[in-house]
Every structure is written in structure tokens, then in C-alpha cells.
Coordinates of C-alpha atoms in Angstrom, one line a residue:
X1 CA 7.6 -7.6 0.2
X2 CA 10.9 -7.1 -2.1
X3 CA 9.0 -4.7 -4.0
X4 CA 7.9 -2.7 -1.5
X5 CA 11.0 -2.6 0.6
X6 CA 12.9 -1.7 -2.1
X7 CA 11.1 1.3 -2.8
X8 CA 11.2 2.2 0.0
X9 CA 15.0 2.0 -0.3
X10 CA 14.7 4.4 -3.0
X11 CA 13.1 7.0 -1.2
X12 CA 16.1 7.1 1.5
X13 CA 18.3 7.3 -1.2
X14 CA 16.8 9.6 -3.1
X15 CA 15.5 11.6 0.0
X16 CA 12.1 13.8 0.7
X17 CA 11.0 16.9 -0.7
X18 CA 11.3 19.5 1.7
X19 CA 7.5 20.4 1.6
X20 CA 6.3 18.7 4.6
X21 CA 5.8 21.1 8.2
X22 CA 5.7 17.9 10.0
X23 CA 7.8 14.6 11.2
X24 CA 7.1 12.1 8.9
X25 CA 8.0 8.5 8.4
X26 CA 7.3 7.7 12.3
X27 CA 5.4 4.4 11.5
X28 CA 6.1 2.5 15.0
X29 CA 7.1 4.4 17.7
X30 CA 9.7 2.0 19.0
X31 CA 11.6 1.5 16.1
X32 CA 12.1 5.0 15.5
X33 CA 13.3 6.0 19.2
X34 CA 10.0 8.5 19.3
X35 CA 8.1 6.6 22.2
X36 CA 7.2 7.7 25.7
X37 CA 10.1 8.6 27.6
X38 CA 9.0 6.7 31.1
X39 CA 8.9 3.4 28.6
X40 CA 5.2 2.7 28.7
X41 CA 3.9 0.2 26.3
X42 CA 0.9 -0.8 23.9
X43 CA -0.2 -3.5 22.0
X44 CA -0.3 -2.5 18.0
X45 CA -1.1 -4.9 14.8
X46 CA 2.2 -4.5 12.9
X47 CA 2.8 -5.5 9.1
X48 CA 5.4 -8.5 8.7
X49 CA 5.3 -8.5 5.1
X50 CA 3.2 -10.2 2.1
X51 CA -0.2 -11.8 3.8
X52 CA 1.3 -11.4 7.5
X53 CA 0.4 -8.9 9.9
X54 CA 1.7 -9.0 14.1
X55 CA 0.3 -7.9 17.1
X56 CA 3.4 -7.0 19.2
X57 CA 4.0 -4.9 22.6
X58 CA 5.4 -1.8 21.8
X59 CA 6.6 1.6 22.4
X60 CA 3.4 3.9 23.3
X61 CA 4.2 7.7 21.3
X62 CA 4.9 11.1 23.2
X63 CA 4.3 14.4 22.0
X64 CA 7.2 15.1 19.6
X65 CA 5.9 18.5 17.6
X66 CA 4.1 21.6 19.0
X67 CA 0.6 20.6 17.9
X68 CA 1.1 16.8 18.3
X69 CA -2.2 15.2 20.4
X70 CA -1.9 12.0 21.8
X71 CA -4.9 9.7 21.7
X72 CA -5.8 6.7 23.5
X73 CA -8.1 4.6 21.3
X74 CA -11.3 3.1 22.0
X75 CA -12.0 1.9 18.6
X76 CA -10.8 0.8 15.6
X77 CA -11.7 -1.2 12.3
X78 CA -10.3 -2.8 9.3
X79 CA -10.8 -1.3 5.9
X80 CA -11.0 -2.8 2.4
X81 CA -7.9 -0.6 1.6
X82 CA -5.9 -2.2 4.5
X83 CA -6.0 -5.2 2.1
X84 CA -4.2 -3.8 -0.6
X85 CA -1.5 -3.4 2.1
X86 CA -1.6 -6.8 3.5
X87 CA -1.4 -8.6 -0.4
X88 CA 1.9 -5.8 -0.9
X89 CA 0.1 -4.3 -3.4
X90 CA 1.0 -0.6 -2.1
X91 CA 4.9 -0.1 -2.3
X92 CA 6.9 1.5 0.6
X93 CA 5.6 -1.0 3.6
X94 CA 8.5 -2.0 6.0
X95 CA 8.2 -4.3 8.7
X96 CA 7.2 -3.5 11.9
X97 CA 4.7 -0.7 10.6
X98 CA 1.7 -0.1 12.9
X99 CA -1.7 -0.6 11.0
X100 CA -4.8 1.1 10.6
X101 CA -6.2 4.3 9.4
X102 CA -9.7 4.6 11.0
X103 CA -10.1 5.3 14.6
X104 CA -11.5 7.3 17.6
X105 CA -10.8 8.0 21.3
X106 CA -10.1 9.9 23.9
X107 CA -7.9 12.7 24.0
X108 CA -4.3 12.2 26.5
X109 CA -2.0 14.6 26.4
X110 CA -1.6 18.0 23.7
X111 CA 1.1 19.5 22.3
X112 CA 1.3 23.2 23.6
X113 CA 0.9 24.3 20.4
X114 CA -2.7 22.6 19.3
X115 CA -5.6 24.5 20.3
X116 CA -9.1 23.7 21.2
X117 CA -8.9 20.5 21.9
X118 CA -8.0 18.9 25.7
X119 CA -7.4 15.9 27.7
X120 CA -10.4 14.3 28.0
X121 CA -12.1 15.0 24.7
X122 CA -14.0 11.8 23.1
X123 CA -12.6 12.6 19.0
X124 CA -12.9 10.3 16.0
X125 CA -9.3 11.0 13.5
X126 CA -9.7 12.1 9.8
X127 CA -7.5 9.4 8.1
X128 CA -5.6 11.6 6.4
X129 CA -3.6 14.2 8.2
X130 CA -3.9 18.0 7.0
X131 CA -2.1 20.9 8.0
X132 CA -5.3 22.9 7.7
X133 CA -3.5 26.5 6.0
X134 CA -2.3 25.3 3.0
X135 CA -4.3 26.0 -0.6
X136 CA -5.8 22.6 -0.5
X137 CA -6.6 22.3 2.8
X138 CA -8.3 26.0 2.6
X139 CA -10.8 24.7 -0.3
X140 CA -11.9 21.6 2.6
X141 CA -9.6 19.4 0.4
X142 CA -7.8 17.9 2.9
X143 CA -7.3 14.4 1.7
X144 CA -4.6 16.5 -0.9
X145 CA -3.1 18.7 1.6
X146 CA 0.3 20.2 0.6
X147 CA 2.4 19.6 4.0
X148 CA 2.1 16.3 5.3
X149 CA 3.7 14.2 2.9
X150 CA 6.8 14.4 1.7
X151 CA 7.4 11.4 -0.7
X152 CA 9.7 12.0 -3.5
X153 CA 8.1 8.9 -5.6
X154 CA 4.3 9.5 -5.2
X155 CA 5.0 12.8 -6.7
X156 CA 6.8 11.4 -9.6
X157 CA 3.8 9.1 -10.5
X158 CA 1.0 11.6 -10.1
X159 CA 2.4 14.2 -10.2
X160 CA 1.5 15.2 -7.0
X161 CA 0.7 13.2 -3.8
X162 CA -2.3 12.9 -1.3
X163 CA -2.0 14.1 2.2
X164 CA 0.0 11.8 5.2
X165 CA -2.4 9.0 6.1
X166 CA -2.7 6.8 8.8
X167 CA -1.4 3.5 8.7
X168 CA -0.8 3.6 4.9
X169 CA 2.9 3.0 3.7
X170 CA 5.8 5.6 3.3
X171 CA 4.5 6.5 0.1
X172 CA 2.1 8.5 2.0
X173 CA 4.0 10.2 4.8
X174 CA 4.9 7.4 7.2
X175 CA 2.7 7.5 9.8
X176 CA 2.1 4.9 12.4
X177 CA -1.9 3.8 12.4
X178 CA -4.9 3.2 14.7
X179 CA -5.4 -0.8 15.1
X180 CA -3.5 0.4 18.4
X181 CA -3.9 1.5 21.7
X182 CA -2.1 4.9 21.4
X183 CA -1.5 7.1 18.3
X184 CA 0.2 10.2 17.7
X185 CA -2.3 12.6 16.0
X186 CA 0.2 15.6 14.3
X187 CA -1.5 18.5 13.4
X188 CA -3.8 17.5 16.5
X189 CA -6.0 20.0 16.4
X190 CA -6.9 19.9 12.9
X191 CA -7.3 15.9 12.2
X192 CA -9.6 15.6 15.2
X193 CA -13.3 16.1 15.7
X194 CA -15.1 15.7 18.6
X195 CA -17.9 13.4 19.1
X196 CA -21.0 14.4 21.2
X197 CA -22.3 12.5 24.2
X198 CA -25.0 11.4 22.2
X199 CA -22.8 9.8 19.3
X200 CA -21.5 6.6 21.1
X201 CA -17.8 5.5 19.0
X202 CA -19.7 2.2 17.0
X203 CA -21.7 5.2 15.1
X204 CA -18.9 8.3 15.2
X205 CA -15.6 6.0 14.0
X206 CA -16.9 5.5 10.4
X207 CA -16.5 9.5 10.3
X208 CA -13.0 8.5 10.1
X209 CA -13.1 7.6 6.3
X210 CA -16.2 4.7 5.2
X211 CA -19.1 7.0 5.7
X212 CA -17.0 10.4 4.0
X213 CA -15.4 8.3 1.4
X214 CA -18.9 6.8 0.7
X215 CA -20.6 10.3 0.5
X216 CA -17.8 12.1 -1.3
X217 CA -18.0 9.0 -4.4
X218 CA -22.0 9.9 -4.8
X219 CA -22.1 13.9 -4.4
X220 CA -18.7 14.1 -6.6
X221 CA -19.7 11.6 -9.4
X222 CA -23.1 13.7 -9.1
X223 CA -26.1 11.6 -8.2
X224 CA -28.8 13.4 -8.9
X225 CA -32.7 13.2 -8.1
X226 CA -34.2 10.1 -10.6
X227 CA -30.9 8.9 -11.3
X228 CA -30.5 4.8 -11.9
X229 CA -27.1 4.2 -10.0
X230 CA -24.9 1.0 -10.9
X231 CA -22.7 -0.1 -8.1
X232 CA -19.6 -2.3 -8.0
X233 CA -18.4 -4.0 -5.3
X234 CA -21.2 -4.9 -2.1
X235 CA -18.5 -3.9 0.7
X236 CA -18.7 -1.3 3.2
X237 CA -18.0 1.4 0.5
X238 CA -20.5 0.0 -1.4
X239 CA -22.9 -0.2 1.1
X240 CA -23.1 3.0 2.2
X241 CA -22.9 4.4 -1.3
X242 CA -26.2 2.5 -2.0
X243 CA -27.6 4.3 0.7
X244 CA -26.3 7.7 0.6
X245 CA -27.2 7.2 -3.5
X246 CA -31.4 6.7 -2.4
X247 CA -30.8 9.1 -0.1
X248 CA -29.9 11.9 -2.5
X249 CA -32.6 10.9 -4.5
X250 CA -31.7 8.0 -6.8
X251 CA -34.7 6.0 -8.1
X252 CA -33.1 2.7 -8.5
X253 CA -29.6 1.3 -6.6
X254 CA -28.1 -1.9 -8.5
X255 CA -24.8 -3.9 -7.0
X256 CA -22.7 -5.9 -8.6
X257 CA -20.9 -8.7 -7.2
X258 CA -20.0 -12.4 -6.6
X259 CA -17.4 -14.8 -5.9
X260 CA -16.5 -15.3 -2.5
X261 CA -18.0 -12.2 -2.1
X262 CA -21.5 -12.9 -3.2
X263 CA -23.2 -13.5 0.3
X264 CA -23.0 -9.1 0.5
X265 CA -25.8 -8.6 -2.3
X266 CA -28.0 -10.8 0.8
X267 CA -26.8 -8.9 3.3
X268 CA -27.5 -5.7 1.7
X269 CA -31.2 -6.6 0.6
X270 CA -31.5 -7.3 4.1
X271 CA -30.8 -3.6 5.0
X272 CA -32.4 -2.0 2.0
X273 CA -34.8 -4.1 0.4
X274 CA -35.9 -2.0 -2.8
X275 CA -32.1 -2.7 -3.9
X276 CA -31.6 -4.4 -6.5
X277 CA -28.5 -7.2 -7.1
X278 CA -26.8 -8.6 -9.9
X279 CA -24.1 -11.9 -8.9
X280 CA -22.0 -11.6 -11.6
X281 CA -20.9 -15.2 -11.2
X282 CA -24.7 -16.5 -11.9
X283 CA -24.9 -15.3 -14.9
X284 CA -27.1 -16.6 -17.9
X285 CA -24.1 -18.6 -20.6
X286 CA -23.7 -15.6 -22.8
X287 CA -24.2 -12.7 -20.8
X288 CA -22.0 -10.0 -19.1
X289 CA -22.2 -7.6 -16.7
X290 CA -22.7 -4.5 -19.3
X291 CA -25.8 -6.9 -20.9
X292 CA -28.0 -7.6 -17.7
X293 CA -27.6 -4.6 -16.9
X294 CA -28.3 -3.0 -20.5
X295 CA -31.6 -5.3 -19.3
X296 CA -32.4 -4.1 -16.5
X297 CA -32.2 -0.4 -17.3
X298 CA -33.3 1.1 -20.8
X299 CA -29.7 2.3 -22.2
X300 CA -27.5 1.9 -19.1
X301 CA -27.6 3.3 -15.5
X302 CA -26.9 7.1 -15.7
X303 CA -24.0 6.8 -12.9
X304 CA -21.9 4.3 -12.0
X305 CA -19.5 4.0 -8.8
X306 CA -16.3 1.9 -8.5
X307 CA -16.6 0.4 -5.1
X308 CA -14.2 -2.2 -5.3
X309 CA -10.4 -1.5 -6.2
X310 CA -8.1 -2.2 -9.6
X311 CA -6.1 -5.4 -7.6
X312 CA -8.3 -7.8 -8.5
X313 CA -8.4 -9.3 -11.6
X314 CA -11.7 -11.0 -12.7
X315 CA -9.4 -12.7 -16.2
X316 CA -6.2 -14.5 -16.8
X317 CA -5.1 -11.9 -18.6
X318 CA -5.1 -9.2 -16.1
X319 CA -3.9 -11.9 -13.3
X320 CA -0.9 -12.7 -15.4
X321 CA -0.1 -9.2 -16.0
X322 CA -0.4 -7.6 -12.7
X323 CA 1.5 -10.8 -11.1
X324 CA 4.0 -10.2 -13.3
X325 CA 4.7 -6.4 -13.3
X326 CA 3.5 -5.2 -15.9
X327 CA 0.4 -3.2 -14.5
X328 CA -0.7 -2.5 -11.3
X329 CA -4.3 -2.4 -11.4
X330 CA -6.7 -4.7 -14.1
X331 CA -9.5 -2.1 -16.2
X332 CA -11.8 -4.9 -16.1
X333 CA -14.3 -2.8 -13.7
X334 CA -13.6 0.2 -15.2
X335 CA -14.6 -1.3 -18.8
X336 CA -17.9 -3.0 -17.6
X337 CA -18.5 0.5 -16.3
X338 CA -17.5 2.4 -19.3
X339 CA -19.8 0.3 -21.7
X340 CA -22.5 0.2 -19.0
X341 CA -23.4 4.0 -18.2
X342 CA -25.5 5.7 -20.6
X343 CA -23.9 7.6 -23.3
X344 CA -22.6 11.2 -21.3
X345 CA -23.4 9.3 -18.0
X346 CA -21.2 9.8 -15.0
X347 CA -18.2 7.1 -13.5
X348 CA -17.4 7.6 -10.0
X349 CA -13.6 5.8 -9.0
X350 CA -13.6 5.6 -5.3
X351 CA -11.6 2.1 -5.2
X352 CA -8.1 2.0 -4.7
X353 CA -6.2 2.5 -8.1
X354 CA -2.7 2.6 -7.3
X355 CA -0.8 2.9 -11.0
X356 CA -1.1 1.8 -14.4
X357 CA -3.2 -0.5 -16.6
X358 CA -3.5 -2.1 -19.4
X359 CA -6.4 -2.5 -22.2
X360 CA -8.0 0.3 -21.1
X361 CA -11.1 1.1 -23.2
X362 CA -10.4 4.8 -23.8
X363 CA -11.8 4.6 -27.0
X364 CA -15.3 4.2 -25.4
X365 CA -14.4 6.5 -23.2
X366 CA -14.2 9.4 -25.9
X367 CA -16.8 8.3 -28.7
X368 CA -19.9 8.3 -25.9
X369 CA -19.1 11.1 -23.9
X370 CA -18.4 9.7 -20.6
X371 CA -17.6 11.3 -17.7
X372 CA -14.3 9.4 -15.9
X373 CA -14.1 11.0 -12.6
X374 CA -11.1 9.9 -10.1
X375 CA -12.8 10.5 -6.6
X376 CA -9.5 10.7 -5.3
X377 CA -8.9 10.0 -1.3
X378 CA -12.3 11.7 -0.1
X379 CA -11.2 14.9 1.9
X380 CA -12.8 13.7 5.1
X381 CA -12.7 17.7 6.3
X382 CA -15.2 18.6 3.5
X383 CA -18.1 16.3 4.8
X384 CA -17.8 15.0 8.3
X385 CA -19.2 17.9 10.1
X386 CA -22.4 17.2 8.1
X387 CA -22.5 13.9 8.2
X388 CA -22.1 14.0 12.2
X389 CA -25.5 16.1 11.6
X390 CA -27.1 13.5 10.1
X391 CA -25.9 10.7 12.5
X392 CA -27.2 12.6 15.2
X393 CA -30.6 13.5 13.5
X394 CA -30.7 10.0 12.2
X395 CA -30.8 10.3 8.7
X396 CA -27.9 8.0 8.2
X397 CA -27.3 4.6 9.5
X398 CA -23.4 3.6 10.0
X399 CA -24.9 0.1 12.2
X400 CA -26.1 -0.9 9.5
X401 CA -22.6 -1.9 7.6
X402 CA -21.3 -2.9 10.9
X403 CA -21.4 -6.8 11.5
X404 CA -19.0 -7.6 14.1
X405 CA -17.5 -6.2 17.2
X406 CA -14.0 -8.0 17.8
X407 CA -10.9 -7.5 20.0
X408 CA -7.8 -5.6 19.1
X409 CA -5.9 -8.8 20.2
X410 CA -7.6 -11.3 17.4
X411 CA -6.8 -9.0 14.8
X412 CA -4.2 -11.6 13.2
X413 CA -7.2 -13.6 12.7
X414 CA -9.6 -11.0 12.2
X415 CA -7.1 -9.8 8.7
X416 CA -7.8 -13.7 7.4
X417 CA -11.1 -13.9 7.9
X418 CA -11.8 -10.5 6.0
X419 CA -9.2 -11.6 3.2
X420 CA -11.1 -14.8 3.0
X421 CA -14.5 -12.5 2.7
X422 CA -15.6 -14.8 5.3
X423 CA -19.1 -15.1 5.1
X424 CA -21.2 -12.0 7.4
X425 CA -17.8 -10.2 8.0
X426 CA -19.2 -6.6 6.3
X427 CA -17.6 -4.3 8.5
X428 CA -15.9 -4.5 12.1
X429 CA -15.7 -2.5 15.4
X430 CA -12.3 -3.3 17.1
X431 CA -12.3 -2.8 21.2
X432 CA -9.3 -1.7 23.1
X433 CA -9.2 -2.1 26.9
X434 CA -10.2 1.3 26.6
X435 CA -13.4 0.8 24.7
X436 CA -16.8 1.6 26.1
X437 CA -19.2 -1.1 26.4
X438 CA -21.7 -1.6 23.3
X439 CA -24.0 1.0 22.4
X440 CA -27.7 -0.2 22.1
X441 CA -28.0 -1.9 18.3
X442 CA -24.2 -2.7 18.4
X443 CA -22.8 -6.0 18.3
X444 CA -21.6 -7.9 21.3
X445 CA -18.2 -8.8 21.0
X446 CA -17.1 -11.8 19.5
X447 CA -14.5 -14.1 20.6
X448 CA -12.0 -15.6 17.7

């Protein structure tokens, strides 16, 4: 928590670039005198610091810009990202900051300024907030957008920054999140798309990021018909990457996991049974990851996607290390992925990487042609539209990742639970007082 709230110190020293068109670094309402002027109040899941998150009463937003929209949720979820915030591994949390980057609603109030949208509307967010004019933003590469994020030390260290995102730090515009029952939506009329009657929330919320980050890893990293895709990481992400892989044509999916975090291969057998599993934890004395799977497929799988994030270190090494500063992310994952692929096969990064690492095998890298490519925050603008197609045909199948249904108010718990990997928590619908009853093939809630 030091870490983080001292960069964040930085920034206010050091101040914002003056690229942003918006208000930024509004990350609770309250605390930031920006709430509704009659004094209303909501319940949000706030961040305390290192492994702590809050639900507290707070100040519900107004309409503070032109093309602001206020939305009352009706559901939320928790994301394997949100993690990475709730271990302080992303820098520029303060206390008090409202949670969550996925969610969907109903439309309250507009700014006079936003167009085509209106009280009333049923909407799922993009997670990352676009201006939709700049260059980026033109190309349908929102998740980059030039005016929404005005951080001084994300530019620094990438020489550039992504767009504002919901519930994600100051490093990435400040903006107060979704596990909520109110959010401000800025650029209102750009970061919102509306669901049809025939979409019910449990299947339209996952447009928010899961089901366009998922598709953006397998069409970027270039899965093509035939192709034998390694996965790592059985989450959500991974999930959905296994099935948006078969369904662009991939011959054979593989996952890789284990640990605490074994019990998903199951679960995803259960859901697509040609899938095929390696638990890296049961395997033979001798063997790694790169030689069962050098087994299993003649010379390598052709792709390979990174579903699962550079915090956690599988070796002392990297543990040591990262706990002590000097990296941020382990290349463990990236390695076993490196001398996995095929010679001039493809590596898809869709897992949070957040900085720097050490014993990187670029040496590998170079001498067998491999294609490294970043996935970067998936520009949600660039696929959701489609994928709402295909929900509504039903050629994709968001239930299917979803496990639980729980209530905004056991979110505390619902955090440990998920950090834990808790056994058959895959991926969670959170209810608000103003959520909708389930949808048929939705789980009933479950009490905490």
C-alpha cells in the first residue's frame, strides 16, 4: 500500500499532462465533493489497501461534464485483473477507491451534451472510457484512446498510456468503478451500448471486457483454421479463449494449469469436452510444461495465449525478486511459451503485465522466429457490436464461464473466496437491488 500511495504522491507533485478532455481522478464520489447534490447515497466496494477491500455507504455521482450519463447498475462482476489490485500490485490505488470495471444497467439521468442515449436505456459499459474522435479511437482502438487519461507516470513507462478505465488506479485516469450501485459514465454516449430485450444482463455484462478481451487475444495473436492452440491459465479469460479459439477454427485447444487453481481444467472439460488439459502440478519427475506438451503436439502448438498475468511467480527466484522490487512481473509463462510454440509460431499476451522482468528468454525469442505479440487492453469498441451478434444468434455462450450469482453486499467475502480460487468460483454475476431476477440458465443467487 506504501508503494502505491506513494506513487500516487508523485503524480500530484509532478501533475497531469494536459491531454485529457475530461475530469479525471474522480475515484469515489464522496471524497472528491462530486456526489449528488440532494445527498443521496449508494453502497460501493471500496479498496482499503493491500488484501482489504470495504463496502461502505457513500456519495451517489451527478452529472459533472456535458456528456456525463449516469447509470444505475444492475450488474456487476469481479475480474482476474481486480486481483492484481487487491495484492497492490498496480501502483496509484488510494483508499476509499470504488471498485470494479465491468458492469451494465439502466440509464438515469444524461448530460445535455451526450446524444443517443436516454433515461431508461438497459446499456452494458466498455471498461475503458474513450472519447471516440481521437486517432485511436477513430481506428476502433479505444482501449488506447488519447483523452481520457492523463497520467504523467504511465506515460513515462510505456511510453504512452491506455485509455481511463473503470475502477483501475490513478495510473489509468482515476475513475470510480462498477461493483456499485451508481456510476458516472463520462463520454456517456460513447462508453455505452445498449442491450436488446432479448439479451438479459447475466449474458450482455461480459461485453464489458471478458468476452472482448477473450476474442481480441485469439483474432490478434491470429488463430487460424487447423491451428493447435496452447492456453495458459483455465480462468474466465481462458475460458472463453478456448472457445472463441474452436470457434475460429482451431483443431485442438490445450490449457495449462494447477495449483489451487487446478479444479478449472474440470470445469472446463465439463463445458467443452474435446479440450484437452495439462495440470502442471501432476507432472511426470522430469518433465515440464514445454516437454508434455512437445508430446502432445509434433513440434509445439502453433499459437500460444497468455491467460493468466506476470504476478505470479511459479519459482523462488521470481518470488524473491518481485517481493523485493526488483521486477514486477516473473517471465516464467512467457518462457514455457516461448520454447513451447513452434518455431515462427504466434504468442498472444492478454494477462496483465504491468512492468519489467527479469530472465527473459529473448534469445529464443530471436533464434526461432517467434512472434511476441502484446494484446494490449482489448479495445472493447472494436468487437462488441459483433459479439452482441453472436450472443443474440447464439453462437457464443457467456453462461457458460459464469458459476455464481452473488450479492453486491458479500462482495468482502466474495474478493477472498476468488483470491483463494475457491473451488467452482469461475466467474460471478453481482446483483444490486436493482437487478432483474435470473434469466433462464442463470444461477440463483447465492447467499455468503
Amino acid at each position: 500500500m506504501a508503494a502505491s500511495q506513494a506513487a500516487y504522491g508523485v503524480e500530484k507533485i509532478i501533475g497531469n499532462t494536459d491531454d485529457a478532455t475530461i475530469r479525471t481522478d474522480v475515484t469515489n464520489y464522496g471524497q472528491q465533493g462530486v456526489g449528488d447534490q440532494s445527498g443521496a447515497k449508494m453502497k460501493a466496494l471500496t479498496w482499503q489497501g493491500k488484501n482489504s477491500v470495504k463496502l461502505v455507504e457513500t456519495e451517489k455521482p451527478r452529472i459533472i461534464e456535458d456528456r456525463d450519463v449516469i447509470v444505475k447498475v444492475t450488474g456487476s462482476t469481479i475480474c482476474g485483473s481486480d486481483l492484481h489490485l487487491y495484492h497492490g500490485a498496480i501502483i496509484e490505488m488510494t483508499k476509499g477507491d470504488i471498485l470494479g470495471h465491468e458492469f451494465c444497467g439502466i440509464v438515469e439521468s444524461v448530460g445535455p451534451g451526450a446524444k443517443d442515449v436516454k433515461p431508461g436505456d438497459r446499456v452494458v459499459a466498455s471498461f475503458q472510457i474513450a472519447c471516440g474522435e481521437c486517432h485511436y479511437c477513430k481506428l476502433k482502438l479505444s482501449s488506447v484512446c488519447e483523452r481520457t487519461n492523463a497520467n504523467k507516470i504511465a506515460n513515462v513507462m510505456y511510453g504512452g498510456r491506455t485509455a481511463g478505465i473503470f475502477g483501475y488506479s490513478h495510473f489509468t485516469g482515476g475513475f470510480a468503478g462498477g461493483q456499485a450501485e451508481y456510476v458516472r459514465v463520462p463520454y456517456g454516449d460513447v462508453n455505452l451500448l445498449k442491450l436488446p430485450d432479448d439479451v438479459p444482463d447475466e449474458k450482455g455484462l461480459y461485453l464489458s471486457d471478458v468476452l472482448c478481451t477473450s476474442w481480441h487475444c485469439v483474432v490478434d495473436t491470429g488463430v487460424n483454421k487447423g491451428d493447435v492452440v496452447a492456453i495458459w491459465g483455465g480462468g474466465p479469460i481462458g475460458q472463453m479463449c478456448a472457445e472463441f479459439a474452436f470457434f475460429n477454427g482451431a483443431s485442438r485447444v490445450i490449457v495449462i494449469d494447477g495449483g489451487d487453481g487446478a479444479w478449472r481444467l474440470d470445469w472446463l472439460k465439463s463445458k467443452m469436452p474435446k479440450l484437452e488439459t495439462v495440470d502442471f502440478t501432476k507432472l511426470p519427475k522430469g518433465d515440464s510444461v514445454t516437454s508434455q506438451l512437445k508430446k502432445l503436439v509434433d513440434g509445439g502448438p502453433d499459437v500460444c495465449l497468455e491467460c493468466a498475468a506476470g504476478e505470479y511467480a511459479k519459482g523462488w527466484a521470481h518470488y524473491f525478486e518481485t517481493l523485493l522490487g526488483f521486477e514486477t512481473d516473473t517471465s516464467e509463462l512467457l518462457n514455457e511459451m516461448i520454447t513451447s510454440v513452434k518455431s515462427f509460431g504466434r504468442i498472444g499476451v492478454t494477462g496483465v503485465y504491468t512492468g519489467y522482468t527479469n530472465h527473459f528468454n529473448i534469445g529464443a525469442l530471436m533464434q526461432t522466429g517467434i512472434r511476441l505479440i502484446g494484446n494490449g487492453q482489448a479495445p472493447v469498441h472494436k468487437h462488441w457490436g459483433h459479439l452482441l451478434q453472436l450472443i443474440r444468434e447464439d453462437k457464443i455462450h457467456p453462461l457458460d464461464m459464469v458459476s455464481h450469482r452473488v450479492k453486491l453486499e458479500d462482495m468482502e467475502k466474495v474478493y477472498e473466496l476468488f483470491n483463494k480460487r475457491e473451488k467452482g468460483f469461475q466467474k460471478m454475476f453481482v446483483q444490486t437491488k436493482f437487478s432483474a431476477p435470473p434469466c433462464p440458465g442463470a444461477p440463483k443467487v447465492t447467499d455468503l
